[in-house]
C-alpha cells in the first residue's frame, strides 16, 4: 500500500484523524470536549442533572431529601415513559406531536369500557394497548405510505386523537374508585430505605431496560439508527426502511398506552384534561437528553435523564419559592440550550 | 472454480440490453462480458449509457429487453436486493454507509449476525464481538491497511477510508462481482491511489471488478480491458496495451471508429 506509516498509527484517535482530514491545527481542548460529547450523547445531560441537583440542594436543603427525590421520580414517570416512544421516533429523524393525545385516548377507552361496559381490568388494559397500537399504525402508515412529513402527520393526528377522546368521553373524567383496581395499580407504592416507589416508576424503568436492550443489542435497533442516520444508505444496504419506520411508530404507540396506565395511577383517574403538556414535555425530555432531532444519534437513557432534568427544575424551583411560571421559562431555556449544544456537537463530524 | 470454466464462461454477461426512458434511449442493445480476475473499466461521455448500464447490472433498473447472465445462468433483477443475492455488489458514488455507525456495523448492515443459542434466537442478541472479529478478518484478507479499529465511527474516517469500508463490504459475504461507480471522484491524489491499489488487490484475489471512471490515466493504469460506451452502444473494447488514451477519447467522441 502507498499509505504513509503515520496513517495507520492515527486511526485509533478520531481527533487526529480530523486533523488528517484537513484541519491544519492540532485539536483545541474545546474540540476534545466536543468529540467526547459527540461520542457519548447522554454525557452532557448527565452532567447537567448532577449540577442542577447540587444547585437546588444548596438553595433548599429539603430538595435532596429521600422523600422529595422519590416524589420527583414519581412526577417524572409519565413523561419518562412517553419519552421512550418519542426517542424511537426522533431517532428515525421523525417527531411525534400526538403522543399526549394518543396516551389520553387510550386511558379514556380503558376507563370507558371498564365502567360503561363492565369489562374486567385486564381486558380494559388490553383495550388501551390496542388503541395505543392503533394510533401508532395510523401515524406510521401516513408517514411511510403517503410519504408525509411526521411533523405534519402527527400535528393532524394530535387534533384527531384529542377530538375522538373528547367525543368518546363527553369530556367527562372517570375517577379512580369507579375503575377496576388494576387500571390505577401503577399508583400504588412500596417503600425501600425510606424512598417511596410506585409500581408506575418500576414499570417505566422496566420499559427503559427493555427498549434500551432492543436498541443496543438487536439488529432492529441498529436499523433504527441507520434509517435515521441516512435512510437512502440504509435502503441501499438492504434494510427495509418503511418497515423499520412503521415498526417504530407501532412500538411507540404501545409505549404511549403503557404511559397512559402509569398516568391513571398517578392522577388516580382517567381524564381528558390530564397531561395536556405531555406532547411537548416528551419532546423536551428527548432533546435535553441529547438525542438529535436530525435522527440517528442519541441514547435512550439520555431521555430518562432529560425527563429527570425537567422534573428537577420544576420541583427545585418550586421548593425555592419561585412562581410556577419560572419553571416553564426554565424548561423553555433548557430546550433552546440543548438544541444549540446538539448543533455544536454535530459539527464534530469529520 | 477451475481456470478453464473461468475463461470460457464469463462471471457476468449482458446480451443486447435495451433501456428507454420515454423517447430517450439509454441503452440501445449493449453487450458486456466480465471474466474472473479482471478489472473491466467502462468509460464514455455523459449520456453514453454508463450509469444506465450499471444500474441494470445492479438491479436498480430493469432492462426493457436483453439478458443478464451470472456464471452462464440467466437472471432477472427487479430490485438491488436481487442483484446482491446473485453475488453482484455495487459501491455507489454516495457510498451508502451510515456515518454514525462504526466500521464493523457498517460492514454487516442489513445482514447482522446473531449470537448462537437462546440469546440469539429468543432475545435476538447481536454477535457484536463475532462481527467485529470477522470484519477485521475481512479487512485484513483484502489487504486494507488503512482501517485499523473496527469500532471507529465511519464519520471520523477520511474519504479514502470510507471508500475502503464500502469496498470491503461489497467484496465480503461471498460476492462474485464488485461494481465501483466513480470511486475516486471525490478523493484527493493520495486517497485515489489507495483506492486503485484496493482494486488491484481485489483482482489479484480473483474478484472481478467493473470500474466506472472519468479519469482516463487512472483507467489505463488499473484496467485489464476497457469498454467504451458511445450513444447507448458499446463502441469498442480495447486494452491499455493495444490503444492509447488519446485513441480511447477519439472512440468515445466518435472521431475514430473501431470495427
Coordinates of N, CA and C in Angstrom, one line a residue, chain A residues 117-329:
Chain A
X117 N -69.2 -0.7 30.2 CA -69.5 -2.0 29.6 C -69.1 -3.1 30.6
X118 N -68.5 -2.7 31.7 CA -68.2 -3.7 32.8 C -67.1 -4.7 32.4
X119 N -66.2 -4.2 31.5 CA -65.0 -5.1 31.1 C -64.1 -5.3 32.3
X120 N -63.6 -6.5 32.6 CA -62.6 -6.6 33.7 C -61.3 -5.9 33.4
X121 N -60.6 -5.6 34.5 CA -59.3 -4.8 34.4 C -58.4 -5.3 33.3
X122 N -58.0 -6.5 33.3 CA -57.0 -6.9 32.2 C -57.5 -6.7 30.8
X123 N -58.8 -6.9 30.6 CA -59.4 -6.7 29.3 C -59.4 -5.2 28.9
X124 N -59.7 -4.4 29.9 CA -59.8 -2.9 29.7 C -58.4 -2.4 29.4
X125 N -57.4 -3.0 30.1 CA -56.0 -2.6 29.9 C -55.6 -3.0 28.4
X126 N -56.0 -4.2 28.0 CA -55.7 -4.7 26.7 C -56.3 -3.8 25.6
X127 N -57.5 -3.3 25.9 CA -58.2 -2.3 25.0 C -57.3 -1.1 24.9
X128 N -56.8 -0.6 26.0 CA -55.9 0.6 25.9 C -54.7 0.3 25.1
X129 N -54.2 -0.9 25.2 CA -53.0 -1.3 24.4 C -53.3 -1.3 22.9
X130 N -54.5 -1.8 22.6 CA -54.9 -1.9 21.2 C -55.1 -0.5 20.6
X131 N -55.7 0.4 21.4 CA -55.8 1.8 21.0 C -54.5 2.5 20.8
X132 N -53.5 2.2 21.7 CA -52.2 2.8 21.5 C -51.5 2.3 20.3
X133 N -51.6 1.0 20.0 CA -51.0 0.4 18.8 C -51.7 1.0 17.6
X134 N -53.0 1.1 17.7 CA -53.8 1.7 16.5 C -53.3 3.1 16.2
X135 N -53.1 3.9 17.2 CA -52.6 5.3 16.9 C -51.3 5.2 16.2
X136 N -50.4 4.3 16.7 CA -49.1 4.1 16.1 C -49.2 3.7 14.6
X137 N -50.1 2.8 14.3 CA -50.3 2.3 13.0 C -50.8 3.4 12.1
X138 N -51.7 4.2 12.6 CA -52.2 5.4 11.8 C -51.1 6.3 11.4
X139 N -50.3 6.7 12.5 CA -49.2 7.7 12.2 C -48.2 7.0 11.3
X140 N -47.8 5.8 11.6 CA -46.8 5.1 10.8 C -47.2 4.9 9.3
X141 N -48.4 4.5 9.1 CA -48.9 4.3 7.7 C -48.9 5.7 7.0
X142 N -49.3 6.7 7.6 CA -49.4 8.0 7.0 C -48.0 8.5 6.6
X143 N -47.0 8.2 7.6 CA -45.6 8.7 7.3 C -45.0 7.9 6.2
X144 N -45.2 6.5 6.3 CA -44.4 5.7 5.3 C -45.1 5.5 4.0
X145 N -46.4 5.3 4.0 CA -47.1 5.0 2.7 C -47.4 6.3 1.9
X146 N -47.8 7.3 2.6 CA -48.1 8.6 1.9 C -47.0 9.5 1.9
X147 N -45.9 9.1 2.6 CA -44.6 9.9 2.5 C -44.8 11.3 3.0
X148 N -45.6 11.5 4.0 CA -45.8 12.8 4.6 C -44.8 13.1 5.7
X149 N -44.5 14.4 5.9 CA -43.5 14.7 7.0 C -44.2 14.3 8.3
X150 N -43.5 13.6 9.2 CA -44.0 13.3 10.5 C -44.6 14.4 11.3
X151 N -43.9 15.6 11.2 CA -44.4 16.8 11.9 C -45.9 17.1 11.5
X152 N -46.1 17.1 10.2 CA -47.5 17.4 9.7 C -48.5 16.3 10.1
X153 N -48.1 15.0 9.9 CA -48.9 13.9 10.2 C -49.4 13.9 11.6
X154 N -48.4 14.1 12.5 CA -48.8 14.0 14.0 C -49.4 15.3 14.5
X155 N -49.2 16.4 13.8 CA -50.0 17.6 14.1 C -51.4 17.4 13.8
X156 N -51.7 16.7 12.7 CA -53.1 16.4 12.3 C -53.7 15.3 13.3
X157 N -52.9 14.2 13.5 CA -53.5 13.2 14.3 C -53.6 13.6 15.8
X158 N -52.8 14.6 16.2 CA -52.9 15.2 17.6 C -54.3 15.7 17.7
X159 N -54.8 16.5 16.7 CA -56.1 17.1 16.8 C -57.2 16.0 16.7
X160 N -56.9 15.0 15.8 CA -57.9 13.9 15.6 C -58.1 13.1 16.9
X161 N -56.9 12.7 17.5 CA -57.0 11.9 18.7 C -57.6 12.7 19.8
X162 N -57.3 14.0 19.9 CA -57.9 14.8 21.0 C -59.4 14.9 20.9
X163 N -59.8 15.1 19.6 CA -61.3 15.2 19.4 C -62.0 13.9 19.7
X164 N -61.4 12.8 19.2 CA -62.0 11.5 19.4 C -62.1 11.2 20.9
X165 N -61.0 11.6 21.6 CA -61.0 11.3 23.1 C -62.2 12.1 23.8
X166 N -62.3 13.4 23.4 CA -63.4 14.2 24.0 C -64.8 13.7 23.6
X167 N -64.9 13.3 22.3 CA -66.2 12.8 21.8 C -66.6 11.5 22.5
X168 N -65.6 10.6 22.7 CA -65.8 9.3 23.3 C -66.2 9.5 24.8
X169 N -65.5 10.4 25.5 CA -65.8 10.5 26.9 C -66.8 11.6 27.3
X170 N -67.3 12.3 26.3 CA -68.1 13.5 26.5 C -67.4 14.5 27.4
X171 N -66.1 14.5 27.4 CA -65.3 15.4 28.3 C -65.4 15.1 29.7
X172 N -65.9 13.9 30.1 CA -66.0 13.6 31.5 C -64.8 12.8 32.0
X173 N -64.5 13.1 33.3 CA -63.4 12.4 34.0 C -64.0 11.1 34.7
X174 N -63.3 10.0 34.6 CA -63.7 8.8 35.4 C -62.7 8.8 36.6
X175 N -63.3 8.8 37.8 CA -62.5 8.7 39.0 C -61.9 7.3 39.2
X176 N -60.8 7.3 40.0 CA -60.1 6.0 40.2 C -61.0 5.0 40.9
X177 N -61.8 5.4 41.8 CA -62.6 4.4 42.6 C -63.7 3.8 41.7
X178 N -64.1 4.4 40.6 CA -65.1 3.8 39.7 C -64.5 2.7 38.8
X179 N -63.1 2.7 38.7 CA -62.5 1.8 37.8 C -62.0 0.5 38.5
X180 N -61.7 -0.5 37.7 CA -61.1 -1.7 38.3 C -59.7 -1.3 38.9
X181 N -59.4 -2.0 40.0 CA -58.1 -1.6 40.7 C -56.9 -1.7 39.8
X182 N -56.9 -2.6 38.8 CA -55.7 -2.8 38.0 C -55.4 -1.6 37.2
X183 N -56.4 -0.8 36.8 CA -56.1 0.4 36.0 C -55.3 1.4 36.8
X184 N -55.5 1.5 38.1 CA -54.8 2.5 38.9 C -53.7 1.9 39.7
X185 N -53.4 0.6 39.5 CA -52.4 -0.2 40.3 C -51.1 0.5 40.2
X186 N -50.8 1.2 39.1 CA -49.4 1.8 38.9 C -49.2 2.9 39.9
X187 N -50.3 3.4 40.6 CA -50.2 4.5 41.6 C -49.8 3.9 42.9
X188 N -50.0 2.6 43.1 CA -49.6 2.0 44.4 C -48.1 2.0 44.6
X189 N -47.7 2.0 45.9 CA -46.3 2.1 46.1 C -45.8 1.2 47.2
X190 N -44.5 1.0 47.2 CA -43.8 0.3 48.2 C -42.6 1.1 48.7
X191 N -42.1 0.8 49.9 CA -41.0 1.6 50.4 C -39.7 0.9 50.5
X192 N -38.7 1.5 50.0 CA -37.3 0.9 50.0 C -36.4 2.0 50.7
X193 N -35.9 1.6 51.9 CA -35.0 2.5 52.5 C -35.5 4.0 52.7
X194 N -36.8 4.1 53.0 CA -37.4 5.4 53.2 C -37.9 6.1 51.9
X195 N -37.5 5.5 50.8 CA -37.9 6.1 49.5 C -39.2 5.4 49.1
X196 N -40.2 6.2 48.7 CA -41.5 5.6 48.3 C -41.4 5.4 46.8
X197 N -41.6 4.2 46.3 CA -41.5 3.9 44.9 C -42.9 3.3 44.4
X198 N -43.4 4.0 43.4 CA -44.7 3.4 42.9 C -44.4 2.3 41.8
X199 N -45.4 1.5 41.6 CA -45.3 0.5 40.6 C -45.1 1.1 39.2
X200 N -45.7 2.3 39.1 CA -45.6 3.0 37.8 C -44.1 3.3 37.5
X201 N -43.4 3.7 38.5 CA -42.0 4.1 38.3 C -41.2 2.8 37.9
X202 N -41.6 1.7 38.6 CA -40.9 0.4 38.3 C -41.2 0.0 36.8
X203 N -42.5 0.2 36.4 CA -42.9 -0.2 35.1 C -42.1 0.7 34.1
X204 N -42.0 2.0 34.4 CA -41.2 2.9 33.5 C -39.8 2.4 33.3
X205 N -39.2 2.1 34.4 CA -37.8 1.6 34.4 C -37.6 0.3 33.6
X206 N -38.6 -0.6 33.8 CA -38.5 -1.9 33.0 C -38.7 -1.6 31.5
X207 N -39.5 -0.7 31.2 CA -39.7 -0.3 29.8 C -38.4 0.2 29.2
X208 N -37.7 1.1 30.0 CA -36.4 1.6 29.5 C -35.4 0.5 29.3
X209 N -35.4 -0.4 30.3 CA -34.4 -1.5 30.2 C -34.7 -2.3 28.9
X210 N -36.0 -2.6 28.7 CA -36.3 -3.5 27.5 C -36.0 -2.8 26.2
X211 N -36.4 -1.5 26.1 CA -36.2 -0.8 24.8 C -34.7 -0.5 24.6
X212 N -34.0 -0.2 25.7 CA -32.6 0.1 25.6 C -31.9 -1.2 25.1
X213 N -32.3 -2.3 25.6 CA -31.7 -3.6 25.2 C -32.0 -3.8 23.7
X214 N -33.2 -3.6 23.2 CA -33.6 -3.8 21.8 C -32.7 -2.8 20.9
X215 N -32.6 -1.6 21.4 CA -31.8 -0.6 20.6 C -30.4 -0.9 20.5
X216 N -29.8 -1.4 21.6 CA -28.3 -1.6 21.5 C -27.9 -3.0 21.2
X217 N -28.8 -4.0 21.4 CA -28.3 -5.4 21.2 C -28.9 -6.1 20.0
X218 N -29.9 -5.6 19.4 CA -30.6 -6.3 18.3 C -30.3 -5.6 16.9
X219 N -30.5 -6.3 15.8 CA -30.4 -5.7 14.5 C -31.5 -4.7 14.3
X220 N -32.6 -4.9 14.9 CA -33.7 -3.9 14.7 C -33.2 -2.6 15.2
X221 N -32.6 -2.5 16.4 CA -32.1 -1.3 17.0 C -31.1 -0.6 16.1
X222 N -30.2 -1.5 15.5 CA -29.2 -0.9 14.7 C -29.8 -0.3 13.4
X223 N -30.9 -1.0 12.9 CA -31.5 -0.5 11.7 C -32.3 0.8 12.0
X224 N -32.8 1.0 13.2 CA -33.4 2.2 13.6 C -32.4 3.4 13.5
X225 N -31.2 3.2 14.1 CA -30.2 4.2 14.0 C -29.8 4.5 12.5
X226 N -29.6 3.4 11.8 CA -29.2 3.5 10.4 C -30.2 4.3 9.5
X227 N -31.5 4.0 9.8 CA -32.5 4.7 9.0 C -32.5 6.2 9.3
X228 N -32.4 6.5 10.6 CA -32.4 7.9 11.0 C -31.1 8.6 10.5
X229 N -30.0 7.9 10.5 CA -28.7 8.5 10.1 C -28.7 8.9 8.7
X230 N -29.1 7.9 7.8 CA -29.1 8.2 6.3 C -30.0 7.1 5.7
X231 N -31.3 7.5 5.5 CA -32.3 6.5 5.1 C -31.9 5.9 3.7
X232 N -31.3 6.7 2.8 CA -31.0 6.2 1.5 C -29.9 5.2 1.6
X233 N -28.9 5.5 2.4 CA -27.8 4.5 2.6 C -28.4 3.2 3.2
X234 N -29.3 3.4 4.1 CA -29.9 2.2 4.8 C -30.6 1.4 3.7
X235 N -31.3 2.0 2.8 CA -32.1 1.3 1.8 C -31.1 0.6 0.9
X236 N -30.0 1.2 0.5 CA -29.1 0.6 -0.4 C -28.4 -0.6 0.3
X237 N -28.3 -0.5 1.6 CA -27.7 -1.6 2.4 C -28.6 -2.8 2.5
X238 N -29.8 -2.7 2.0 CA -30.8 -3.8 2.1 C -31.7 -3.8 3.2
X239 N -31.8 -2.6 3.9 CA -32.7 -2.5 5.1 C -34.1 -2.1 4.5
X240 N -35.1 -2.7 5.0 CA -36.5 -2.3 4.6 C -36.9 -1.1 5.4
X241 N -36.6 0.1 4.8 CA -36.7 1.3 5.6 C -38.2 1.6 6.0
X242 N -39.1 1.4 5.2 CA -40.5 1.7 5.6 C -41.0 0.7 6.7
X243 N -40.5 -0.5 6.6 CA -40.9 -1.5 7.6 C -40.3 -1.1 9.0
X244 N -39.1 -0.6 9.0 CA -38.4 -0.2 10.2 C -39.2 1.0 10.8
X245 N -39.5 2.0 10.0 CA -40.2 3.2 10.5 C -41.6 2.8 11.0
X246 N -42.3 2.0 10.2 CA -43.6 1.5 10.7 C -43.5 0.8 12.1
X247 N -42.5 0.0 12.2 CA -42.4 -0.8 13.5 C -42.1 0.2 14.6
X248 N -41.4 1.3 14.3 CA -41.1 2.3 15.4 C -42.3 3.0 15.8
X249 N -43.2 3.4 14.9 CA -44.4 4.1 15.3 C -45.4 3.1 16.1
X250 N -45.4 1.9 15.6 CA -46.3 0.9 16.3 C -45.8 0.6 17.7
X251 N -44.5 0.4 17.9 CA -43.9 0.2 19.2 C -44.1 1.4 20.1
X252 N -43.9 2.6 19.5 CA -44.1 3.8 20.3 C -45.6 3.9 20.7
X253 N -46.5 3.5 19.9 CA -47.9 3.6 20.2 C -48.2 2.7 21.4
X254 N -47.6 1.5 21.4 CA -47.8 0.6 22.6 C -47.2 1.2 23.8
X255 N -46.1 1.9 23.7 CA -45.4 2.5 24.8 C -46.3 3.7 25.4
X256 N -47.0 4.4 24.5 CA -47.8 5.5 24.9 C -49.0 5.0 25.7
X257 N -49.5 3.8 25.3 CA -50.6 3.2 26.1 C -50.1 2.8 27.5
X258 N -48.8 2.3 27.6 CA -48.2 2.0 28.9 C -48.1 3.2 29.7
X259 N -47.7 4.3 29.1 CA -47.5 5.6 29.8 C -48.9 6.0 30.3
X260 N -50.0 5.7 29.5 CA -51.3 6.0 30.0 C -51.7 5.3 31.2
X261 N -51.3 4.0 31.3 CA -51.5 3.2 32.5 C -50.8 3.9 33.7
X262 N -49.6 4.3 33.5 CA -48.9 5.0 34.6 C -49.6 6.3 35.0
X263 N -50.1 7.0 34.0 CA -50.8 8.2 34.2 C -52.1 8.0 35.1
X264 N -52.9 6.9 34.7 CA -54.1 6.7 35.5 C -53.8 6.4 37.0
X265 N -52.7 5.7 37.2 CA -52.3 5.5 38.6 C -51.8 6.8 39.3
X266 N -51.1 7.6 38.6 CA -50.5 8.8 39.1 C -51.6 9.8 39.5
X267 N -52.6 10.1 38.6 CA -53.6 11.0 38.9 C -54.9 10.4 39.5
X268 N -54.9 9.0 39.6 CA -56.0 8.3 40.1 C -57.3 8.6 39.4
X269 N -57.2 8.7 38.1 CA -58.4 9.0 37.3 C -58.0 8.8 35.8
X270 N -59.1 8.8 35.0 CA -58.8 8.9 33.5 C -59.5 10.2 33.1
X271 N -58.8 11.2 32.7 CA -59.3 12.5 32.5 C -58.9 13.0 31.1
X272 N -59.8 13.6 30.4 CA -59.3 14.2 29.1 C -58.4 15.4 29.3
X273 N -58.4 15.9 30.5 CA -57.6 17.1 30.8 C -56.3 16.8 31.3
X274 N -56.0 15.6 31.7 CA -54.7 15.2 32.2 C -53.6 15.3 31.1
X275 N -52.4 15.7 31.5 CA -51.3 15.6 30.6 C -51.4 16.4 29.4
X276 N -52.0 17.6 29.4 CA -52.1 18.4 28.2 C -50.7 18.9 27.8
X277 N -49.7 19.0 28.7 CA -48.4 19.4 28.3 C -47.5 18.3 27.8
X278 N -48.1 17.0 27.8 CA -47.3 15.8 27.6 C -46.6 15.8 26.3
X279 N -47.3 16.3 25.2 CA -46.7 16.3 23.9 C -45.3 16.9 23.9
X280 N -45.3 18.2 24.3 CA -44.1 19.0 24.2 C -43.1 18.6 25.3
X281 N -43.6 18.2 26.5 CA -42.7 17.7 27.6 C -41.9 16.5 27.1
X282 N -42.6 15.6 26.4 CA -41.8 14.4 26.0 C -40.7 14.7 25.0
X283 N -41.0 15.7 24.1 CA -40.0 16.1 23.1 C -38.9 16.8 23.9
X284 N -39.3 17.7 24.9 CA -38.3 18.4 25.7 C -37.3 17.4 26.3
X285 N -37.9 16.3 26.9 CA -37.1 15.3 27.6 C -36.1 14.7 26.6
X286 N -36.6 14.3 25.4 CA -35.7 13.7 24.4 C -34.6 14.6 24.0
X287 N -35.0 15.9 23.7 CA -34.0 16.8 23.2 C -33.0 17.1 24.3
X288 N -33.4 17.4 25.5 CA -32.5 17.7 26.6 C -31.6 16.5 26.8
X289 N -32.2 15.3 26.6 CA -31.4 14.0 26.8 C -30.4 13.8 25.7
X290 N -30.2 14.6 24.8 CA -29.1 14.5 23.9 C -29.4 13.8 22.6
X291 N -30.7 13.4 22.3 CA -31.0 12.7 21.1 C -31.2 13.8 20.0
X292 N -30.5 13.6 18.9 CA -30.6 14.7 17.9 C -31.9 14.6 17.1
X293 N -32.5 15.8 16.9 CA -33.7 15.9 16.2 C -33.5 15.6 14.7
X294 N -32.2 15.5 14.3 CA -31.9 15.2 12.9 C -31.8 13.7 12.7
X295 N -32.0 12.9 13.8 CA -32.1 11.4 13.7 C -30.7 10.7 13.8
X296 N -30.8 9.5 14.1 CA -29.6 8.6 14.0 C -28.6 8.8 15.1
X297 N -28.9 9.7 16.1 CA -27.9 9.9 17.1 C -28.6 10.2 18.4
X298 N -28.1 9.4 19.5 CA -28.7 9.6 20.8 C -28.7 8.3 21.6
X299 N -29.0 8.5 22.8 CA -29.1 7.3 23.7 C -30.4 7.3 24.5
X300 N -31.0 6.2 24.6 CA -32.3 6.2 25.2 C -32.3 6.6 26.7
X301 N -31.2 6.2 27.4 CA -31.1 6.6 28.8 C -31.0 8.1 28.9
X302 N -30.5 8.8 27.9 CA -30.4 10.3 27.9 C -31.8 10.9 28.1
X303 N -32.8 10.2 27.5 CA -34.2 10.8 27.6 C -34.7 10.7 29.0
X304 N -34.4 9.6 29.7 CA -34.8 9.5 31.1 C -34.1 10.6 31.9
X305 N -32.8 10.8 31.6 CA -32.1 11.9 32.3 C -32.7 13.2 31.9
X306 N -33.1 13.4 30.7 CA -33.8 14.6 30.2 C -35.1 14.8 31.0
X307 N -35.9 13.8 31.1 CA -37.1 13.9 31.9 C -36.8 14.3 33.3
X308 N -35.8 13.6 33.9 CA -35.4 13.9 35.3 C -35.0 15.4 35.4
X309 N -34.2 15.9 34.4 CA -33.8 17.3 34.5 C -35.0 18.2 34.6
X310 N -36.0 18.0 33.7 CA -37.2 18.8 33.7 C -37.9 18.7 35.1
X311 N -38.0 17.5 35.6 CA -38.6 17.3 36.9 C -37.8 18.0 38.0
X312 N -36.5 17.9 38.0 CA -35.7 18.5 39.0 C -35.8 20.0 38.9
X313 N -35.8 20.6 37.7 CA -36.0 22.1 37.6 C -37.4 22.5 38.1
X314 N -38.4 21.8 37.8 CA -39.8 22.2 38.2 C -39.9 22.1 39.7
X315 N -39.4 20.9 40.3 CA -39.5 20.7 41.7 C -38.6 21.7 42.5
X316 N -37.4 21.8 42.0 CA -36.4 22.6 42.7 C -36.8 24.1 42.7
X317 N -37.3 24.6 41.6 CA -37.7 26.0 41.6 C -38.9 26.2 42.5
X318 N -39.8 25.2 42.5 CA -41.0 25.5 43.4 C -40.6 25.4 44.8
X319 N -39.7 24.5 45.2 CA -39.2 24.4 46.6 C -38.5 25.7 47.0
X320 N -37.8 26.3 46.0 CA -37.0 27.5 46.3 C -38.0 28.7 46.3
X321 N -39.3 28.5 46.1 CA -40.3 29.5 46.3 C -40.5 30.4 45.1
X322 N -40.1 29.9 43.9 CA -40.3 30.7 42.7 C -41.7 30.5 42.1
X323 N -42.3 31.5 41.5 CA -43.6 31.4 40.8 C -43.5 30.3 39.8
X324 N -44.5 29.4 39.6 CA -44.5 28.3 38.7 C -44.2 28.7 37.3
X325 N -44.5 30.0 36.9 CA -44.2 30.4 35.6 C -42.7 30.4 35.3
X326 N -41.9 30.5 36.3 CA -40.4 30.4 36.1 C -40.0 29.0 35.7
X327 N -40.8 28.0 36.2 CA -40.5 26.6 35.8 C -40.6 26.5 34.3
X328 N -41.7 27.0 33.8 CA -42.0 27.0 32.3 C -40.9 27.7 31.6
X329 N -40.5 28.9 32.1 CA -39.5 29.7 31.5 C -38.1 28.9 31.5

